[in-house]
Short mmCIF file of C-alpha atoms and ligand atoms in Angstrom, two decimals:
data_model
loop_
_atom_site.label_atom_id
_atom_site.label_comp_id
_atom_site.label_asym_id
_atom_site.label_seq_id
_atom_site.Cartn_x
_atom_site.Cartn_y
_atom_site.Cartn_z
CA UNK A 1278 32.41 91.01 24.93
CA UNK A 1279 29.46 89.39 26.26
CA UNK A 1280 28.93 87.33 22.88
CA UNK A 1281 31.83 86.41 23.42
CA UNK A 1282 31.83 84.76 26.64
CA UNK A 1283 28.63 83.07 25.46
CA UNK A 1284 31.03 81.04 22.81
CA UNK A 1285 33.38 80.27 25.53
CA UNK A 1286 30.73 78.60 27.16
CA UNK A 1287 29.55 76.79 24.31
CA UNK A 1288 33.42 75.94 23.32
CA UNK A 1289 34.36 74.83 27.04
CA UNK A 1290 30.62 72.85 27.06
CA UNK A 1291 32.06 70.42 24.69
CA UNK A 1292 35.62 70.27 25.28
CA UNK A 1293 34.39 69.06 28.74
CA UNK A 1294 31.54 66.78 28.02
CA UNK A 1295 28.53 69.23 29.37
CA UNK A 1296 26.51 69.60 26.19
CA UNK A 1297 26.88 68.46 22.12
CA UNK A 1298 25.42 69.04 19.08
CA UNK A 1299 22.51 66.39 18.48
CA UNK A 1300 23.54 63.67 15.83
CA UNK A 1301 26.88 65.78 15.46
CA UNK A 1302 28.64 63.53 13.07
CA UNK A 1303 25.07 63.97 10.37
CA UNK A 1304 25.86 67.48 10.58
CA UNK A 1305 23.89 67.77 13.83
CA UNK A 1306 20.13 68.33 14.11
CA UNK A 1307 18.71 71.88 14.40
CA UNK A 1308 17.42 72.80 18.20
CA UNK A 1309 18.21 69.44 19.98
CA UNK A 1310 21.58 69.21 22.23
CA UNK A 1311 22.92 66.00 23.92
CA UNK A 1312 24.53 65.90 27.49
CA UNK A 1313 27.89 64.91 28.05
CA UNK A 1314 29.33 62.68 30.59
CA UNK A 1315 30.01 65.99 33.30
CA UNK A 1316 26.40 67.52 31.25
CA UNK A 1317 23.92 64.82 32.53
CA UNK A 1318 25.24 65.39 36.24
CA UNK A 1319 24.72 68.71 36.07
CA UNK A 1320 21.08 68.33 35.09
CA UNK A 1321 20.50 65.25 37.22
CA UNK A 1322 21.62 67.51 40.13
CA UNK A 1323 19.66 70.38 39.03
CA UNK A 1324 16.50 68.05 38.67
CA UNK A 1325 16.98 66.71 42.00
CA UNK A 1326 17.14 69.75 43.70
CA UNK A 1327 13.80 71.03 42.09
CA UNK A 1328 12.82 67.38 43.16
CA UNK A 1329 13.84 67.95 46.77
CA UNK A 1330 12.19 71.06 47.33
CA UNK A 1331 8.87 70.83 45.46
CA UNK A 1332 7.99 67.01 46.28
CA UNK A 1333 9.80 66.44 49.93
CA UNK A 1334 6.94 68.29 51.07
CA UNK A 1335 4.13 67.31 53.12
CA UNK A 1336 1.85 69.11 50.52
CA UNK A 1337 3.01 68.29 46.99
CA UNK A 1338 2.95 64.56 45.55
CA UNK A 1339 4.84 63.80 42.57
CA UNK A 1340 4.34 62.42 39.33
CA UNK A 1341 5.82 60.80 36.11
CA UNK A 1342 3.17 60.81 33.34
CA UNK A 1343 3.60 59.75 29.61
CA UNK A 1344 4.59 62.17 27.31
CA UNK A 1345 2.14 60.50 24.92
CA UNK A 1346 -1.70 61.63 25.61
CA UNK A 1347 -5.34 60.90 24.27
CA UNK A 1348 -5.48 63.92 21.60
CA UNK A 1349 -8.58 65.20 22.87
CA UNK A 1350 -6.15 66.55 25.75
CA UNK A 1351 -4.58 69.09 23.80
CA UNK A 1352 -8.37 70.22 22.27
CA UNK A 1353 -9.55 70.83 25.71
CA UNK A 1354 -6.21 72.46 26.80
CA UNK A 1355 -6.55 74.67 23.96
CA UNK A 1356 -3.48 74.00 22.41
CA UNK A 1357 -4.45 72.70 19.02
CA UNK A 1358 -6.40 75.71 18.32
CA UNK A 1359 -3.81 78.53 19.97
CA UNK A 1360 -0.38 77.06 20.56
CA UNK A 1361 0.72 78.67 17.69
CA UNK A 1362 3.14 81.60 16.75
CA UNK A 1363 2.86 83.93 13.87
CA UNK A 1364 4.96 82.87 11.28
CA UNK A 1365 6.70 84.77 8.34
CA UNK A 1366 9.07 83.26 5.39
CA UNK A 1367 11.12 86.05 3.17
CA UNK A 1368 10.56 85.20 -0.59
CA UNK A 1369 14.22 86.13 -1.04
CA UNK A 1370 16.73 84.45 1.34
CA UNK A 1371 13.86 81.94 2.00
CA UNK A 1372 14.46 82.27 5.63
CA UNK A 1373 11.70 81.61 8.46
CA UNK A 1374 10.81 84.60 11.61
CA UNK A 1375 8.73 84.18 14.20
CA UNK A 1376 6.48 87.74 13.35
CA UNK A 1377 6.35 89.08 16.88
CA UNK A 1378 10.26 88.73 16.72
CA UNK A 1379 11.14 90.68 13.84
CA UNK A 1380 13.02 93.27 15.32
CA UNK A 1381 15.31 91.30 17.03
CA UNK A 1382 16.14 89.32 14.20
CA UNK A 1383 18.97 89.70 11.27
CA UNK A 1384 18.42 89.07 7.46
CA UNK A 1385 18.45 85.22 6.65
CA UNK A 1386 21.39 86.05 3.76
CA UNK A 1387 24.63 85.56 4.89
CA UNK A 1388 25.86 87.65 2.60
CA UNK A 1389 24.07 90.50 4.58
CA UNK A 1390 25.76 89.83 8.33
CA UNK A 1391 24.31 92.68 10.88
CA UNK A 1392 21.70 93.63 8.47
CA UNK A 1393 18.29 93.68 10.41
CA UNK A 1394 15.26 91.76 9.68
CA UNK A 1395 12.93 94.56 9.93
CA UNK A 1396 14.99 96.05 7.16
CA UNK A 1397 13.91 93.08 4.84
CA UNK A 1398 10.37 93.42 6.12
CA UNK A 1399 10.11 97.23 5.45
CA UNK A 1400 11.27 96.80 1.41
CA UNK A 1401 8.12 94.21 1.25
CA UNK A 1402 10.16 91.32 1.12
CA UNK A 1403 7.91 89.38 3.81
CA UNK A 1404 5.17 87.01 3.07
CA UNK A 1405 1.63 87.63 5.15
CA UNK A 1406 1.79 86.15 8.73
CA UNK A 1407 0.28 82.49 9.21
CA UNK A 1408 0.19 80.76 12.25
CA UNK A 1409 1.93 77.98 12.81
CA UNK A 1410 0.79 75.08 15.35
CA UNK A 1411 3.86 74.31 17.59
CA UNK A 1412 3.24 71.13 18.44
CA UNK A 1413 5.19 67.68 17.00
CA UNK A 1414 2.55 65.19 15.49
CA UNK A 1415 3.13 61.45 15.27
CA UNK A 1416 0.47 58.19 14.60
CA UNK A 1417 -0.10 56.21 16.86
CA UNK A 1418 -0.04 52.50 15.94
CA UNK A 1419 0.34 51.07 12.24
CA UNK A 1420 -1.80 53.42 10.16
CA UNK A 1421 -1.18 56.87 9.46
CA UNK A 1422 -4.62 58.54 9.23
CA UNK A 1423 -6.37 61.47 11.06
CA UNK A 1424 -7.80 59.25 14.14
CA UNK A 1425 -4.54 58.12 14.97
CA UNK A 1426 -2.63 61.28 14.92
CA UNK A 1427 -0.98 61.74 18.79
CA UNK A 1428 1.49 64.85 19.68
CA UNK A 1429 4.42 64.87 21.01
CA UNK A 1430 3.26 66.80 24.55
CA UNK A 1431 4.44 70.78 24.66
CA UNK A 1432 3.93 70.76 28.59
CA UNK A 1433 4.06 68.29 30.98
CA UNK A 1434 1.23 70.42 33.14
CA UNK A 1435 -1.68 68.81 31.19
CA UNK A 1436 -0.64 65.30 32.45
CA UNK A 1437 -0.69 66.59 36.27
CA UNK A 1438 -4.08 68.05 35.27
CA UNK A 1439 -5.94 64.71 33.64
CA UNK A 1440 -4.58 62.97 37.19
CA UNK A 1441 -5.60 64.84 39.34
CA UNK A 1442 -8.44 62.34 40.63
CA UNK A 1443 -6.45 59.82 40.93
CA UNK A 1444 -3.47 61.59 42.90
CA UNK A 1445 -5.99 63.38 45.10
CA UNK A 1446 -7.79 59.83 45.72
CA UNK A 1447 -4.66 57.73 46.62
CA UNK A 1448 -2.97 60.76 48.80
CA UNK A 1449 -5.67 62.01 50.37
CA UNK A 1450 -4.62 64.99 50.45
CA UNK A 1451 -6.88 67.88 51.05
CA UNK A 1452 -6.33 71.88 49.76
CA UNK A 1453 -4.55 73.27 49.30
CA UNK A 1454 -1.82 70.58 48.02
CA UNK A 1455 0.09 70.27 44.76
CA UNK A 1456 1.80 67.81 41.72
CA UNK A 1457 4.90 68.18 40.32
CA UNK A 1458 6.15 66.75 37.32
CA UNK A 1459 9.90 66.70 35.40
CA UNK A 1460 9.58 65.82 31.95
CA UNK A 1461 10.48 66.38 28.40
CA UNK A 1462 8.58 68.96 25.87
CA UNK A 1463 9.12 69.35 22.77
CA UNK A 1464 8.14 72.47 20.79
CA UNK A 1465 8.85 72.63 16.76
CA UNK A 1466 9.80 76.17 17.39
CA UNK A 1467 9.95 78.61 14.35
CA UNK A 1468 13.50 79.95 15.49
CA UNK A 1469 15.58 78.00 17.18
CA UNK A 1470 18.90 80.17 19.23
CA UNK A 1471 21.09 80.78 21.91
CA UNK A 1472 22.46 77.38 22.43
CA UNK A 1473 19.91 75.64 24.98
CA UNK A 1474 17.62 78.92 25.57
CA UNK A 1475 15.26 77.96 22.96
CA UNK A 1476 15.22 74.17 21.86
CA UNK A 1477 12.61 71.58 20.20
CA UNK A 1478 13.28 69.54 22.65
CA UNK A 1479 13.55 70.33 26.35
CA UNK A 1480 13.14 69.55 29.71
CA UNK A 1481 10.42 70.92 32.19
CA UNK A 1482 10.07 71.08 35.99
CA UNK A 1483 6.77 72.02 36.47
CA UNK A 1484 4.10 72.40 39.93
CA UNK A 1485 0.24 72.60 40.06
CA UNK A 1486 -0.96 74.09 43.05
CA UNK A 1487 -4.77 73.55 43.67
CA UNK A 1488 -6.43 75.93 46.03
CA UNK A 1489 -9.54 76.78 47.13
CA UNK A 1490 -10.94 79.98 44.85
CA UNK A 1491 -10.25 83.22 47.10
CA UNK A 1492 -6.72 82.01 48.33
CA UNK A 1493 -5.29 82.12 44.63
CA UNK A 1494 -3.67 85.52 45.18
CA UNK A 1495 -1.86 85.13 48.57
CA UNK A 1496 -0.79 81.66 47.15
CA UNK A 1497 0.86 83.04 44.04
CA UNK A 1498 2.71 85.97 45.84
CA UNK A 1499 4.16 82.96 48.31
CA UNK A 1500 5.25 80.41 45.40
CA UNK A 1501 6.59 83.80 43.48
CA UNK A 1502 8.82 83.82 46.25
CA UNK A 1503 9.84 80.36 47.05
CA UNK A 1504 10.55 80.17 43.61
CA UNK A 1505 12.83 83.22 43.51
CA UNK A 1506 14.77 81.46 47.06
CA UNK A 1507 14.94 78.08 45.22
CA UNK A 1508 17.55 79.92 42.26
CA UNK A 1509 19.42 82.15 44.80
CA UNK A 1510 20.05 79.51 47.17
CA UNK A 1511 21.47 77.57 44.65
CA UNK A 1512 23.93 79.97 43.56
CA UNK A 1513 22.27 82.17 41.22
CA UNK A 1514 23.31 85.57 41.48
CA UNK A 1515 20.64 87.90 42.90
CA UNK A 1516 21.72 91.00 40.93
CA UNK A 1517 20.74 88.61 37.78
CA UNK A 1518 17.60 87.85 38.06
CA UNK A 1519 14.57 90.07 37.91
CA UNK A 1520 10.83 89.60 37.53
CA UNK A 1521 8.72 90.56 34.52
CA UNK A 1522 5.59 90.60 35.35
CA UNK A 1523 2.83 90.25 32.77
CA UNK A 1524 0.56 93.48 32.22
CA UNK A 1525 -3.02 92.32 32.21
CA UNK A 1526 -3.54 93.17 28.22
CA UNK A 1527 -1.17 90.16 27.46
CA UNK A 1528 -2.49 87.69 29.54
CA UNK A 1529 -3.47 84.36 28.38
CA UNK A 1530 -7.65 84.57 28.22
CA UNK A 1531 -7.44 81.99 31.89
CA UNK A 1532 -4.93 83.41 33.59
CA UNK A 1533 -5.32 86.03 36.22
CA UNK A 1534 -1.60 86.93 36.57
CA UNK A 1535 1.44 85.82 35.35
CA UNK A 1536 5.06 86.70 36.08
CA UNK A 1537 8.21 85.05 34.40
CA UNK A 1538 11.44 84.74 36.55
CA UNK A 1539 14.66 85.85 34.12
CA UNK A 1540 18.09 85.59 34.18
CA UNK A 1541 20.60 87.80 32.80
CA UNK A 1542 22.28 85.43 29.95
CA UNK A 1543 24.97 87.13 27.67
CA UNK A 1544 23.02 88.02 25.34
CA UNK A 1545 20.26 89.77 27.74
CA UNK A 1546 17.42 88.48 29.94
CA UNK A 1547 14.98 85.66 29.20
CA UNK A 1548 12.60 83.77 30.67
CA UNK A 1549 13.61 80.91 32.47
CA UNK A 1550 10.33 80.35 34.63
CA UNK A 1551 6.94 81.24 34.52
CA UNK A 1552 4.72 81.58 37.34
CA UNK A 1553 0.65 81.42 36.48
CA UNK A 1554 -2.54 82.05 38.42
CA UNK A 1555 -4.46 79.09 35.70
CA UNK A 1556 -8.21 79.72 38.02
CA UNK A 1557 -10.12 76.43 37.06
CA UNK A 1558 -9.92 76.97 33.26
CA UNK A 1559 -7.75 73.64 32.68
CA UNK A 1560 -9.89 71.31 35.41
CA UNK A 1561 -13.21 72.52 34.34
CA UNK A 1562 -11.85 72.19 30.05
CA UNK A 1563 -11.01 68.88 31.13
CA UNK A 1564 -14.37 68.30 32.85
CA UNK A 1565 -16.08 69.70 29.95
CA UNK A 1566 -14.07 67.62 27.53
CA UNK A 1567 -13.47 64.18 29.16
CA UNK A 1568 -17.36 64.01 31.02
CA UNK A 1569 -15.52 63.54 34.07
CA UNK A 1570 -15.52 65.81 37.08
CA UNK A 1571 -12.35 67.04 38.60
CA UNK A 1572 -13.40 68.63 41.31
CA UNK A 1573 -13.00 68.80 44.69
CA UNK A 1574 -15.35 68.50 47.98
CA UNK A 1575 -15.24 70.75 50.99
CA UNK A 1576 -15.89 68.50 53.97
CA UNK A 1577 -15.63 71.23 56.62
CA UNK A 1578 -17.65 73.73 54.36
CA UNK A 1579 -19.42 70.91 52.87
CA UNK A 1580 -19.02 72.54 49.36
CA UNK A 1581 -18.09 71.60 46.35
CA UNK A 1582 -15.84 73.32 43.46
CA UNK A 1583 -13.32 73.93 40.82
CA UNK A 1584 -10.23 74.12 42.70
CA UNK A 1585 -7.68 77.22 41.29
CA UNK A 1586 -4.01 76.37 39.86
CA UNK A 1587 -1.24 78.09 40.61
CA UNK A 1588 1.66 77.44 38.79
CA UNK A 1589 5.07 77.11 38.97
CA UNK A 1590 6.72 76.20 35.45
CA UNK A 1591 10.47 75.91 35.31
CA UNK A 1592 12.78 74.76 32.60
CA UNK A 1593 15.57 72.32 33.38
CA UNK A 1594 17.88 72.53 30.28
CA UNK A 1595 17.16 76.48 30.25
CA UNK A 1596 17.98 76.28 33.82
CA UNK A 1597 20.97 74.22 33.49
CA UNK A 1598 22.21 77.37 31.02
CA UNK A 1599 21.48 80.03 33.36
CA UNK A 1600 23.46 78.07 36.13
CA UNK A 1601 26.21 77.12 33.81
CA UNK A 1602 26.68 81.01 32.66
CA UNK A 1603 25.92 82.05 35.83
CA UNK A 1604 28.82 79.52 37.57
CA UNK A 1605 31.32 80.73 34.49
CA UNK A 1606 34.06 83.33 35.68
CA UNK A 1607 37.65 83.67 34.92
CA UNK A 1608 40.73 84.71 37.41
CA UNK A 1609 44.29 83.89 37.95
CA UNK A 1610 45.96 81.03 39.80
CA UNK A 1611 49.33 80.62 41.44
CA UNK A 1612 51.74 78.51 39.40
CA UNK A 1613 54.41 76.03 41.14
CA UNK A 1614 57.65 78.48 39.72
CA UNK A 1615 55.72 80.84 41.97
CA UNK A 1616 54.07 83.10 38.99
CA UNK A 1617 50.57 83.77 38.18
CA UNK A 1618 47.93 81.86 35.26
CA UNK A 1619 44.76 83.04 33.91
CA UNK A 1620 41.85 79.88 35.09
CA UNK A 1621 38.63 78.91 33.91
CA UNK A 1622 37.02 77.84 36.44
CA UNK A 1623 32.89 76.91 36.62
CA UNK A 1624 31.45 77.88 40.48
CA UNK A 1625 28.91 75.83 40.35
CA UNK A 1626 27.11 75.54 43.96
CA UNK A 1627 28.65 72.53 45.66
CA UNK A 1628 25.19 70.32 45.01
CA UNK A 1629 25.46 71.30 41.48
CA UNK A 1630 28.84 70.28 41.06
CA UNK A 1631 28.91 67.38 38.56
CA UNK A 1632 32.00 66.10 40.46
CA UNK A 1633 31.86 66.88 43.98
CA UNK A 1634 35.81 65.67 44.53
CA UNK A 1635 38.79 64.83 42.54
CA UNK A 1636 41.64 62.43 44.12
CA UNK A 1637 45.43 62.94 43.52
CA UNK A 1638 48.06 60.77 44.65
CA UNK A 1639 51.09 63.70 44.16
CA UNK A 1640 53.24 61.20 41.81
CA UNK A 1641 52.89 57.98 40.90
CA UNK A 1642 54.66 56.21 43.07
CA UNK A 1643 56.05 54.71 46.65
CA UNK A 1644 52.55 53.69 47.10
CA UNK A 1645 50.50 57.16 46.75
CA UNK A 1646 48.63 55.52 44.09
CA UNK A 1647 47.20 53.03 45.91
CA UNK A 1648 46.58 55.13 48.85
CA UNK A 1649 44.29 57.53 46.47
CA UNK A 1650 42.73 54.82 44.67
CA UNK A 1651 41.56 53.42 48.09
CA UNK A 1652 40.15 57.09 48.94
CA UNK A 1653 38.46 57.03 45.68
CA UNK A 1654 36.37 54.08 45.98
CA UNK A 1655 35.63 54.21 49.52
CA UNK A 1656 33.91 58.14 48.47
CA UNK A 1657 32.40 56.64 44.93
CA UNK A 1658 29.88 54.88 47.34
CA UNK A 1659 28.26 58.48 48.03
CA UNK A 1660 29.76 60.85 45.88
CA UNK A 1661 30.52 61.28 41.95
CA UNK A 1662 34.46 61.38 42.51
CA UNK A 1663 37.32 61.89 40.17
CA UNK A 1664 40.68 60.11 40.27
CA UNK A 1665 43.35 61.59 38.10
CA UNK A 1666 47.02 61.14 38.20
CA UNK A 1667 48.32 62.44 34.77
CA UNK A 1668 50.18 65.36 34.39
CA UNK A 1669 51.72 68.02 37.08
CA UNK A 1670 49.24 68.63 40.23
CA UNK A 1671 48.66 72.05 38.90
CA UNK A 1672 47.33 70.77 35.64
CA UNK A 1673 45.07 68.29 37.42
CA UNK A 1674 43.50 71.34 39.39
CA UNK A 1675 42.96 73.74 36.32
CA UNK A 1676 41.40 70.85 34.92
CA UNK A 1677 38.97 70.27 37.89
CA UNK A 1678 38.29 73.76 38.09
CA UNK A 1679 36.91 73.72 34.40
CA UNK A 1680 34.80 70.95 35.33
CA UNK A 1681 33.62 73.08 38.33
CA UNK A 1682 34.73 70.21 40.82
CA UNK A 1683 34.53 71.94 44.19
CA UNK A 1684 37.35 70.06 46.62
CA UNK A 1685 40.61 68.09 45.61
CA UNK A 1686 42.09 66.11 47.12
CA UNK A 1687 46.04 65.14 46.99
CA UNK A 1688 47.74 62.29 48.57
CA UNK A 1689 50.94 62.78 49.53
CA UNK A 1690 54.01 61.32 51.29
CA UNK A 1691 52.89 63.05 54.47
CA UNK A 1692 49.61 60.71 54.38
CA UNK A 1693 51.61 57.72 54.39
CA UNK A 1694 53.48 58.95 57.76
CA UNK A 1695 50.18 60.95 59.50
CA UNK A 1696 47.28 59.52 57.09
CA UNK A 1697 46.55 63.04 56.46
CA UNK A 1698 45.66 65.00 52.82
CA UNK A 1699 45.33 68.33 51.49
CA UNK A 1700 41.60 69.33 50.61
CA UNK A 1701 41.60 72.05 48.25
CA UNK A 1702 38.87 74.45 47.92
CA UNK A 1703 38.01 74.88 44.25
CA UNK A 1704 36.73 79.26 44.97
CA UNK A 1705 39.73 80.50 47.51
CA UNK A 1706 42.11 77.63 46.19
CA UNK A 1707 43.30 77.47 49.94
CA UNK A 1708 44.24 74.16 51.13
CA UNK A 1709 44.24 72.32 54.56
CA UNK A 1710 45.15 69.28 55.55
CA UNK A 1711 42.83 66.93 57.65
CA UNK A 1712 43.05 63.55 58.38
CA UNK A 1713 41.64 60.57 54.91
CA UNK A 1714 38.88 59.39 57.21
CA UNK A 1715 37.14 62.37 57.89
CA UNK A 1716 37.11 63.71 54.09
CA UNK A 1717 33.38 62.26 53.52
CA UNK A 1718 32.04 63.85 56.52
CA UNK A 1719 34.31 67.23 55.45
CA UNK A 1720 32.37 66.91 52.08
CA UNK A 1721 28.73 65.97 53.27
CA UNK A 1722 29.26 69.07 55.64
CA UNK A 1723 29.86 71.79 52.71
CA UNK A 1724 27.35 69.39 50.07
CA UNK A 1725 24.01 69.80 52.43
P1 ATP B 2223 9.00 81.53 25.66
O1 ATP B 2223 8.14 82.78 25.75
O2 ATP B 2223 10.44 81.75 25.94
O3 ATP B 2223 8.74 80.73 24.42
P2 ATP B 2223 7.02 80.29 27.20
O4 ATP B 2223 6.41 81.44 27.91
O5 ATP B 2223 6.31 79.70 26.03
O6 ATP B 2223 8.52 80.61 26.83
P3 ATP B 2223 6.28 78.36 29.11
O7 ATP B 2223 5.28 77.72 28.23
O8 ATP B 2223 5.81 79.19 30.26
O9 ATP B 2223 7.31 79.18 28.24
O10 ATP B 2223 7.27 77.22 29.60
C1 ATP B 2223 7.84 77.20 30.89
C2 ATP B 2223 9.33 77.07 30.84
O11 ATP B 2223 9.74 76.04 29.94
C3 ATP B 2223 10.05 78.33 30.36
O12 ATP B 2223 10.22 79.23 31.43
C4 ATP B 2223 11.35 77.78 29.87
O13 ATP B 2223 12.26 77.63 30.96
C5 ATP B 2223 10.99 76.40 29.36
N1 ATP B 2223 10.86 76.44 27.89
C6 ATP B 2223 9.78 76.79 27.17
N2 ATP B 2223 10.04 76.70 25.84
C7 ATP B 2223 11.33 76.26 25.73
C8 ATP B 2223 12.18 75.96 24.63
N3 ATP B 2223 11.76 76.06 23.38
N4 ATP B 2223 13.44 75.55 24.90
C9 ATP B 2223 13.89 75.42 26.16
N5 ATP B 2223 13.12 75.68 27.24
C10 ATP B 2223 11.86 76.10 27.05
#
């Protein structure tokens, strides 16, 4: 049942322009999607909130930095030595596991649907574990030899950590303050699945906090739970989400405490944030590595130190899954002969909403055109609005409400006498009729 809701998403994700295969027409390209037309407002909007509410903030600065970094970065982040996973190839079907992720896996051979991978593993089919270094590897400039091998970043955290001189410098701000970043990661993941849970290439929303040593706990419990507001108050159905909280055995060797947020997809929970209590491992391996001191002085306590990170690490394309599954329902709609139609329909939260509004003159003619095309314009300057006029009304609406378009509106002949239109709300599908020049304060009302 629930699988198959997940391939109603993935089927209604194309038919509508949210998400494609990568490079579809090669035969596509394994773990890398592309955003459709309605796709890339969806993330946009999802990116701006995070944008919003981390960076429009008296204490957190923003960043952009290139996804391209000095190598010795990743040596004195740690990753070229440990971001890897445990990797395992069967010598039969010839397929590829992640080793810690063997027993939710099935059998590489077709031929063998349902049959589990731990199955294979037990009859000795499985070569040792090896692990395998996640990260993408290019040259920089002409030649390809060892000095000039760069990676593709994995995080975009280590680029808030090399600046955080320079942000700290030109802000001025003092602790406890933080810098965000959105960027893409890519990861050359062993297994890719479950359309845009687990991709090479994704983007990140992620948050440094620095604060002094000491405060680190009370500051991870608060941005634990600003995090947790930030997904319900856009929509995100409490009863969803839970928190997994690491047990101290299977933390990272830096981190004091880590907890991921996860969502309920179809096919069961997954992470689709992490929050970390880093202490001053990444500032003082980048001291250590770089010469340079990123530290921080005390002017009140006149001290010097290591600031602590804690950190907030989102996904944005794993985000933009949760809130598309999450916004997916089905119900039933009245038809015009006064009968009753199964709908699609996407409740997105209104800010989410690729399209916040679709126009409709009712037909297409005596002027109603016009009328709506006027509308349609005049709302383009702040909104991303829709004007349709083909096909019956009802079809327009269905339509809309598998594009998760929160308000239509329909010009009628009525307008034309009062200069009135129906505004139709995309969850109760109740209409009401107010007058065409108040519809963008109507909409900027229910949008913020
Ligand atoms: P996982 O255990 O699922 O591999 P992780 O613990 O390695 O994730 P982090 O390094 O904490 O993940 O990354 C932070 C966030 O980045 C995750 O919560 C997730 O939303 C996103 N993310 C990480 N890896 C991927 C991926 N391969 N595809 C899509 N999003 C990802």
């Amino acid at each position: 049942m629930n699988e198959n809701i997940m391939d109603k998403i993935v089927s209604l994700s194309k038919r509508r322009g949210f998400v494609f295969q990568s490079s579809e027409i090669y035969g596509g390209l394994n773990g890398c999607w592309d955003y459709g037309p309605l796709g890339v407002e969806l993330l946009n909007n999802i990116k701006q909130e995070w944008w919003r509410s981390m960076t429009y903030r008296d204490d957190v600065e923003g960043i952009d930095s290139s996804i391209l970094m000095h190598p010795r970065v990743w040596e004195a982040s740690g990753h070229v030595e440990n971001f890897t996973d445990p990797m395992v190839d069967c010598r039969e079907c010839k397929a590829r596991f992640r080793a810690d992720q063997i027993d939710e896996s099935e059998c590489g051979n077709k031929a063998f649907k349902g049959r589990k991978a731990e199955k294979c593993m037990q009859e000795g089919k499985f070569t040792e574990a090896r692990n395998f270094n996640l990260m993408f590897k290019t040259f920089l400039g002409a030649v390809e030899s060892h000095e000039a091998v760069v990676y593709l970043r994995p995080e975009t955290a280590q680029g808030i950590f090399v600046n955080f001189n320079n942000v700290r410098e030109c802000s001025r701000q003092k602790l406890p303050f933080g810098i965000a970043q959105i960027g893409k990661a890519f990861r050359n993941e062993i297994n890719t699945k479950n359309f845009l849970f687990r991709t090479r290439e994704f983007e990140q929303m992620e948050m440094q906090y620095f604060v002094i040593p000491g405060s680190d706990e009370e500051v991870y419990e608060y941005w634990k739970h600003e995090r947790l507001k930030w997904w319900t108050e856009l929509g995100i159905r409490k009863e969803r989400l839970r928190l997994s909280p690491h047990p101290h055995n299977k933390l990272a060797h830096y981190a004091r405490a880590a907890v991921d947020i996860e969502y309920e997809f179809p096919f069961g929970f997954g992470e689709i944030e992490g929050i970390h209590n880093r202490t001053d491992y990444d500032l003082s391996q980048h001291t250590k590595y770089s010469g340079k001191k990123l530290e921080y002085f005390d002017d009140s306590a006149k001290q010097r130190y290591i600031p602590y990170v804690i950190e907030t690490s989102a996904g944005a394309s794993r985000g933009f899954m949760a809130f598309l599954c999450n916004a997916y329902d089905e119900d039933e709609a009245p038809t015009a002969e006064g009968k009753t139609e199964k709908r699609t329909v996407l409740r997105f939260h209104p800010r989410l909403a690729p399209i916040k509004c679709a126009v409709f003159p009712l037909v297409n003619k005596d002027g109603l055109q016009e009328v709506a095309r006027l509308i349609t314009d005049d709302l383009k300057k702040t909104f991303n609005v829709f004007y349709d006029e083909s096909g019956a009304v009802g079809r327009r609406y269905r339509r809309q409400d598998e594009c998760g378009t929160p308000y239509c509106v329909t010009v009628d002949y009525d307008t034309l006498k009062d200069n009135t239109v129906t505004i139709r709300d995309r969850d109760s599908m109740k209409q009401e009729r107010i007058n065409k020049d108040l519809i963008r304060n109507y909409l900027v009302e229910k949008l913020y």
